[in-house]
Amino acid sequence: MLVHVPAPSDPYIQGRDKTAELLAKKSEKKYITVMAVNNHPFSRGIVHIRSSDAKEKPMFEPRYLSHPLDLEILARDTPYLESVVKTEPFASLLKQGSRLPEGADPTTLEGANELVKERLLSTMHPARTCAMTPKELGGVVNDRLKVHDAKNLRVVDASVFPLEPLVIYEKRCMLWQRRPRTSSKMAGSHRLK
């Protein structure tokens, strides 16, 4: 049996409404977005099964900024981004004095902290929710993608990646899904369906 952790676009994931709200068009003016992205956060989210019904979607809580370093890193990137948009030739392409959100002051660390807390978005590439690590270290699956203490249950998706890739990783997932079949053949066990 293969277990699939849901795609981040599913509406039951907490915080989805905030993402749609932040990305909604607020006026007919033209805007660009300049942002910092922390692809290797220290914060760790959780995924929990809601019931014994395999069709019931799990509860997913990303716990963004639960580690203080994540806020610190993003807040310190914010003033740097301000300097980038004020540097030529970029600066001459932008209308001076207009920004979203209006009145935000990312030039101070306190202002940047508030801006990050208010405007934080996911890059929608969740990974590492089912760590391929020994059980005693908090792992969920072994190196053959079998779930610890379960019979014939494997996880074959991005949730077992040890680090979040810096790219969209559909092809990596497709290659990853071949791994248990290959390792099962090599081990002489039955092929997965």
PDB file of C-alpha atoms in Angstrom:
ATOM      1  CA  MET A   1       0.000   0.000   0.000  1.00  0.00           C
ATOM      2  CA  LEU A   2       1.272   3.503  -0.823  1.00  0.00           C
ATOM      3  CA  VAL A   3       0.475   6.505   1.341  1.00  0.00           C
ATOM      4  CA  HIS A   4       0.174   9.930  -0.244  1.00  0.00           C
ATOM      5  CA  VAL A   5       0.487  13.116   1.789  1.00  0.00           C
ATOM      6  CA  PRO A   6      -1.928  15.641   0.250  1.00  0.00           C
ATOM      7  CA  ALA A   7      -0.938  18.439  -2.089  1.00  0.00           C
ATOM      8  CA  PRO A   8      -0.592  21.838  -0.398  1.00  0.00           C
ATOM      9  CA  SER A   9      -3.293  23.314  -2.625  1.00  0.00           C
ATOM     10  CA  ASP A  10      -5.966  21.283  -0.824  1.00  0.00           C
ATOM     11  CA  PRO A  11      -8.259  23.739   0.985  1.00  0.00           C
ATOM     12  CA  TYR A  12      -8.305  21.865   4.296  1.00  0.00           C
ATOM     13  CA  ILE A  13      -4.709  22.876   5.044  1.00  0.00           C
ATOM     14  CA  GLN A  14      -4.734  25.554   7.716  1.00  0.00           C
ATOM     15  CA  GLY A  15      -3.789  29.028   6.510  1.00  0.00           C
ATOM     16  CA  ARG A  16      -4.974  28.488   2.919  1.00  0.00           C
ATOM     17  CA  ASP A  17      -7.484  31.341   3.158  1.00  0.00           C
ATOM     18  CA  LYS A  18      -4.715  33.731   4.223  1.00  0.00           C
ATOM     19  CA  THR A  19      -2.648  32.796   1.163  1.00  0.00           C
ATOM     20  CA  ALA A  20      -5.537  33.491  -1.196  1.00  0.00           C
ATOM     21  CA  GLU A  21      -6.216  36.784   0.571  1.00  0.00           C
ATOM     22  CA  LEU A  22      -2.589  37.942   0.331  1.00  0.00           C
ATOM     23  CA  LEU A  23      -2.389  37.081  -3.364  1.00  0.00           C
ATOM     24  CA  ALA A  24      -5.755  38.609  -4.294  1.00  0.00           C
ATOM     25  CA  LYS A  25      -5.661  41.573  -6.666  1.00  0.00           C
ATOM     26  CA  LYS A  26      -6.361  44.689  -4.602  1.00  0.00           C
ATOM     27  CA  SER A  27      -6.572  47.279  -7.422  1.00  0.00           C
ATOM     28  CA  GLU A  28      -6.112  47.758 -11.143  1.00  0.00           C
ATOM     29  CA  LYS A  29      -2.554  49.028 -10.648  1.00  0.00           C
ATOM     30  CA  LYS A  30       0.399  46.899 -11.704  1.00  0.00           C
ATOM     31  CA  TYR A  31       2.581  45.379  -9.002  1.00  0.00           C
ATOM     32  CA  ILE A  32       5.605  43.153  -8.673  1.00  0.00           C
ATOM     33  CA  THR A  33       6.609  41.059  -5.700  1.00  0.00           C
ATOM     34  CA  VAL A  34      10.130  40.985  -4.335  1.00  0.00           C
ATOM     35  CA  MET A  35      10.461  38.505  -1.513  1.00  0.00           C
ATOM     36  CA  ALA A  36      12.849  36.390   0.484  1.00  0.00           C
ATOM     37  CA  VAL A  37      12.261  32.647   0.649  1.00  0.00           C
ATOM     38  CA  ASN A  38      13.592  30.364   3.380  1.00  0.00           C
ATOM     39  CA  ASN A  39      13.833  26.997   1.631  1.00  0.00           C
ATOM     40  CA  HIS A  40      15.463  25.293   4.605  1.00  0.00           C
ATOM     41  CA  PRO A  41      13.445  26.385   7.648  1.00  0.00           C
ATOM     42  CA  PHE A  42      14.257  25.245  11.162  1.00  0.00           C
ATOM     43  CA  SER A  43      10.551  25.125  12.083  1.00  0.00           C
ATOM     44  CA  ARG A  44       8.926  21.715  11.837  1.00  0.00           C
ATOM     45  CA  GLY A  45       5.291  21.112  11.048  1.00  0.00           C
ATOM     46  CA  ILE A  46       3.172  18.099  11.843  1.00  0.00           C
ATOM     47  CA  VAL A  47       0.847  15.766   9.962  1.00  0.00           C
ATOM     48  CA  HIS A  48      -1.591  13.618  11.938  1.00  0.00           C
ATOM     49  CA  ILE A  49      -4.127  11.010  10.930  1.00  0.00           C
ATOM     50  CA  ARG A  50      -7.670  12.091  11.831  1.00  0.00           C
ATOM     51  CA  SER A  51      -9.320   8.664  11.786  1.00  0.00           C
ATOM     52  CA  SER A  52      -8.871   5.037  10.749  1.00  0.00           C
ATOM     53  CA  ASP A  53     -10.665   5.829   7.468  1.00  0.00           C
ATOM     54  CA  ALA A  54      -7.951   5.931   4.778  1.00  0.00           C
ATOM     55  CA  LYS A  55     -10.082   8.320   2.693  1.00  0.00           C
ATOM     56  CA  GLU A  56     -10.180  10.936   5.447  1.00  0.00           C
ATOM     57  CA  LYS A  57      -7.560  13.598   4.820  1.00  0.00           C
ATOM     58  CA  PRO A  58      -4.969  14.100   7.569  1.00  0.00           C
ATOM     59  CA  MET A  59      -4.591  17.229   9.667  1.00  0.00           C
ATOM     60  CA  PHE A  60      -1.643  19.283   8.424  1.00  0.00           C
ATOM     61  CA  GLU A  61      -0.194  22.051  10.603  1.00  0.00           C
ATOM     62  CA  PRO A  62       2.904  23.685   9.084  1.00  0.00           C
ATOM     63  CA  ARG A  63       3.850  25.578  12.293  1.00  0.00           C
ATOM     64  CA  TYR A  64       5.531  28.372  10.356  1.00  0.00           C
ATOM     65  CA  LEU A  65       7.944  30.492  12.411  1.00  0.00           C
ATOM     66  CA  SER A  66       7.762  28.098  15.374  1.00  0.00           C
ATOM     67  CA  HIS A  67      11.569  28.222  15.479  1.00  0.00           C
ATOM     68  CA  PRO A  68      12.817  31.763  16.248  1.00  0.00           C
ATOM     69  CA  LEU A  69      15.639  31.566  13.690  1.00  0.00           C
ATOM     70  CA  ASP A  70      13.154  31.457  10.810  1.00  0.00           C
ATOM     71  CA  LEU A  71      11.693  34.835  11.761  1.00  0.00           C
ATOM     72  CA  GLU A  72      15.172  36.232  12.368  1.00  0.00           C
ATOM     73  CA  ILE A  73      16.459  35.125   8.950  1.00  0.00           C
ATOM     74  CA  LEU A  74      13.458  36.434   7.005  1.00  0.00           C
ATOM     75  CA  ALA A  75      13.336  39.701   8.954  1.00  0.00           C
ATOM     76  CA  ARG A  76      17.027  40.348   8.279  1.00  0.00           C
ATOM     77  CA  ASP A  77      16.497  39.651   4.562  1.00  0.00           C
ATOM     78  CA  THR A  78      13.748  42.279   4.350  1.00  0.00           C
ATOM     79  CA  PRO A  79      15.919  45.434   4.643  1.00  0.00           C
ATOM     80  CA  TYR A  80      18.279  43.931   2.073  1.00  0.00           C
ATOM     81  CA  LEU A  81      15.368  43.537  -0.353  1.00  0.00           C
ATOM     82  CA  GLU A  82      14.525  47.194   0.254  1.00  0.00           C
ATOM     83  CA  SER A  83      18.050  48.128  -0.815  1.00  0.00           C
ATOM     84  CA  VAL A  84      17.701  45.983  -3.956  1.00  0.00           C
ATOM     85  CA  VAL A  85      14.556  47.793  -5.139  1.00  0.00           C
ATOM     86  CA  LYS A  86      16.220  51.160  -4.491  1.00  0.00           C
ATOM     87  CA  THR A  87      19.229  50.278  -6.674  1.00  0.00           C
ATOM     88  CA  GLU A  88      19.404  51.173 -10.380  1.00  0.00           C
ATOM     89  CA  PRO A  89      18.323  50.047 -12.867  1.00  0.00           C
ATOM     90  CA  PHE A  90      15.582  48.418 -10.802  1.00  0.00           C
ATOM     91  CA  ALA A  91      14.622  51.596  -8.939  1.00  0.00           C
ATOM     92  CA  SER A  92      13.683  53.536 -12.080  1.00  0.00           C
ATOM     93  CA  LEU A  93      11.176  50.833 -13.056  1.00  0.00           C
ATOM     94  CA  LEU A  94       9.160  51.270  -9.866  1.00  0.00           C
ATOM     95  CA  LYS A  95       6.828  54.071  -8.869  1.00  0.00           C
ATOM     96  CA  GLN A  96       8.349  55.776  -5.850  1.00  0.00           C
ATOM     97  CA  GLY A  97       6.360  55.859  -2.621  1.00  0.00           C
ATOM     98  CA  SER A  98       3.981  53.006  -3.418  1.00  0.00           C
ATOM     99  CA  ARG A  99       4.231  49.678  -1.714  1.00  0.00           C
ATOM    100  CA  LEU A 100       2.071  46.946  -0.275  1.00  0.00           C
ATOM    101  CA  PRO A 101       1.212  46.874   2.476  1.00  0.00           C
ATOM    102  CA  GLU A 102       1.015  50.636   2.662  1.00  0.00           C
ATOM    103  CA  GLY A 103       2.769  52.151   5.651  1.00  0.00           C
ATOM    104  CA  ALA A 104       4.990  49.132   6.325  1.00  0.00           C
ATOM    105  CA  ASP A 105       8.481  49.998   7.560  1.00  0.00           C
ATOM    106  CA  PRO A 106      10.861  47.146   6.765  1.00  0.00           C
ATOM    107  CA  THR A 107      13.947  49.283   7.442  1.00  0.00           C
ATOM    108  CA  THR A 108      13.985  48.430  11.164  1.00  0.00           C
ATOM    109  CA  LEU A 109      14.251  44.910  12.559  1.00  0.00           C
ATOM    110  CA  GLU A 110      11.028  45.390  14.547  1.00  0.00           C
ATOM    111  CA  GLY A 111       9.158  46.597  11.448  1.00  0.00           C
ATOM    112  CA  ALA A 112      10.582  43.738   9.392  1.00  0.00           C
ATOM    113  CA  ASN A 113       9.517  41.212  12.070  1.00  0.00           C
ATOM    114  CA  GLU A 114       5.933  42.491  11.921  1.00  0.00           C
ATOM    115  CA  LEU A 115       5.931  42.502   8.127  1.00  0.00           C
ATOM    116  CA  VAL A 116       7.187  38.900   7.980  1.00  0.00           C
ATOM    117  CA  LYS A 117       4.561  37.725  10.502  1.00  0.00           C
ATOM    118  CA  GLU A 118       1.788  39.461   8.565  1.00  0.00           C
ATOM    119  CA  ARG A 119       2.846  38.522   5.013  1.00  0.00           C
ATOM    120  CA  LEU A 120       4.419  35.063   5.394  1.00  0.00           C
ATOM    121  CA  LEU A 121       3.455  32.625   2.635  1.00  0.00           C
ATOM    122  CA  SER A 122       4.383  29.031   1.955  1.00  0.00           C
ATOM    123  CA  THR A 123       6.337  28.160  -1.175  1.00  0.00           C
ATOM    124  CA  MET A 124       3.884  25.246  -1.387  1.00  0.00           C
ATOM    125  CA  HIS A 125       6.603  22.608  -1.516  1.00  0.00           C
ATOM    126  CA  PRO A 126       6.046  20.621   1.682  1.00  0.00           C
ATOM    127  CA  ALA A 127       8.582  17.907   2.339  1.00  0.00           C
ATOM    128  CA  ARG A 128      10.148  16.044   5.260  1.00  0.00           C
ATOM    129  CA  THR A 129       6.916  15.168   7.080  1.00  0.00           C
ATOM    130  CA  CYS A 130       7.778  11.431   7.069  1.00  0.00           C
ATOM    131  CA  ALA A 131      11.493  11.438   7.787  1.00  0.00           C
ATOM    132  CA  MET A 132      13.589   8.585   6.422  1.00  0.00           C
ATOM    133  CA  THR A 133      15.409   8.222   9.711  1.00  0.00           C
ATOM    134  CA  PRO A 134      15.735   5.525  12.381  1.00  0.00           C
ATOM    135  CA  LYS A 135      12.652   5.309  14.572  1.00  0.00           C
ATOM    136  CA  GLU A 136      14.611   6.197  17.722  1.00  0.00           C
ATOM    137  CA  LEU A 137      15.555   9.532  16.094  1.00  0.00           C
ATOM    138  CA  GLY A 138      11.936  10.384  15.283  1.00  0.00           C
ATOM    139  CA  GLY A 139      11.901   8.814  11.831  1.00  0.00           C
ATOM    140  CA  VAL A 140       8.820   7.474  10.089  1.00  0.00           C
ATOM    141  CA  VAL A 141      10.265   5.261   7.316  1.00  0.00           C
ATOM    142  CA  ASN A 142      13.414   3.197   6.783  1.00  0.00           C
ATOM    143  CA  ASP A 143      15.735   3.281   3.753  1.00  0.00           C
ATOM    144  CA  ARG A 144      13.338   0.981   1.845  1.00  0.00           C
ATOM    145  CA  LEU A 145      10.499   3.474   2.478  1.00  0.00           C
ATOM    146  CA  LYS A 146       8.680   1.075   4.830  1.00  0.00           C
ATOM    147  CA  VAL A 147       6.862   2.693   7.741  1.00  0.00           C
ATOM    148  CA  HIS A 148       8.406   1.687  11.069  1.00  0.00           C
ATOM    149  CA  ASP A 149       6.274  -0.843  13.011  1.00  0.00           C
ATOM    150  CA  ALA A 150       3.821  -1.344  10.114  1.00  0.00           C
ATOM    151  CA  LYS A 151       3.452  -4.289   7.750  1.00  0.00           C
ATOM    152  CA  ASN A 152       3.541  -3.691   3.994  1.00  0.00           C
ATOM    153  CA  LEU A 153       3.061   0.064   4.313  1.00  0.00           C
ATOM    154  CA  ARG A 154       5.339   2.430   2.418  1.00  0.00           C
ATOM    155  CA  VAL A 155       5.485   6.173   1.913  1.00  0.00           C
ATOM    156  CA  VAL A 156       6.496   7.153  -1.602  1.00  0.00           C
ATOM    157  CA  ASP A 157       6.312  10.920  -2.025  1.00  0.00           C
ATOM    158  CA  ALA A 158       8.185  14.112  -1.157  1.00  0.00           C
ATOM    159  CA  SER A 159       7.426  13.710   2.537  1.00  0.00           C
ATOM    160  CA  VAL A 160      10.421  11.359   2.871  1.00  0.00           C
ATOM    161  CA  PHE A 161      12.936  13.774   1.301  1.00  0.00           C
ATOM    162  CA  PRO A 162      15.595  14.602   3.909  1.00  0.00           C
ATOM    163  CA  LEU A 163      15.924  18.224   2.722  1.00  0.00           C
ATOM    164  CA  GLU A 164      13.519  20.410   0.819  1.00  0.00           C
ATOM    165  CA  PRO A 165      14.705  20.692  -2.785  1.00  0.00           C
ATOM    166  CA  LEU A 166      15.198  24.206  -4.114  1.00  0.00           C
ATOM    167  CA  VAL A 167      13.139  23.436  -7.216  1.00  0.00           C
ATOM    168  CA  ILE A 168       9.665  22.217  -8.076  1.00  0.00           C
ATOM    169  CA  TYR A 169      10.148  18.507  -7.706  1.00  0.00           C
ATOM    170  CA  GLU A 170       7.494  16.553  -9.587  1.00  0.00           C
ATOM    171  CA  LYS A 171      10.096  14.595 -11.564  1.00  0.00           C
ATOM    172  CA  ARG A 172      12.036  13.814  -8.403  1.00  0.00           C
ATOM    173  CA  CYS A 173       8.843  12.390  -6.899  1.00  0.00           C
ATOM    174  CA  MET A 174       8.227  10.239  -9.971  1.00  0.00           C
ATOM    175  CA  LEU A 175      11.772   8.877  -9.774  1.00  0.00           C
ATOM    176  CA  TRP A 176      11.425   8.397  -6.022  1.00  0.00           C
ATOM    177  CA  GLN A 177       8.279   6.312  -6.544  1.00  0.00           C
ATOM    178  CA  ARG A 178      10.346   3.805  -8.525  1.00  0.00           C
ATOM    179  CA  ARG A 179      12.701   3.255  -5.578  1.00  0.00           C
ATOM    180  CA  PRO A 180      10.627   0.736  -3.571  1.00  0.00           C
ATOM    181  CA  ARG A 181       9.964  -1.326  -6.689  1.00  0.00           C
ATOM    182  CA  THR A 182      13.653  -1.436  -7.502  1.00  0.00           C
ATOM    183  CA  SER A 183      14.744  -2.163  -3.941  1.00  0.00           C
ATOM    184  CA  SER A 184      12.017  -4.833  -3.571  1.00  0.00           C
ATOM    185  CA  LYS A 185      13.279  -6.617  -6.682  1.00  0.00           C
ATOM    186  CA  MET A 186      16.842  -6.413  -5.458  1.00  0.00           C
ATOM    187  CA  ALA A 187      15.826  -7.815  -2.084  1.00  0.00           C
ATOM    188  CA  GLY A 188      13.962 -10.682  -3.753  1.00  0.00           C
ATOM    189  CA  SER A 189      10.558  -9.718  -2.379  1.00  0.00           C
ATOM    190  CA  HIS A 190       7.330  -9.264  -4.325  1.00  0.00           C
ATOM    191  CA  ARG A 191       6.964  -6.329  -6.647  1.00  0.00           C
ATOM    192  CA  LEU A 192       4.746  -3.511  -5.401  1.00  0.00           C
ATOM    193  CA  LYS A 193       1.595  -2.765  -7.357  1.00  0.00           C
TER     194      LYS A 193
END
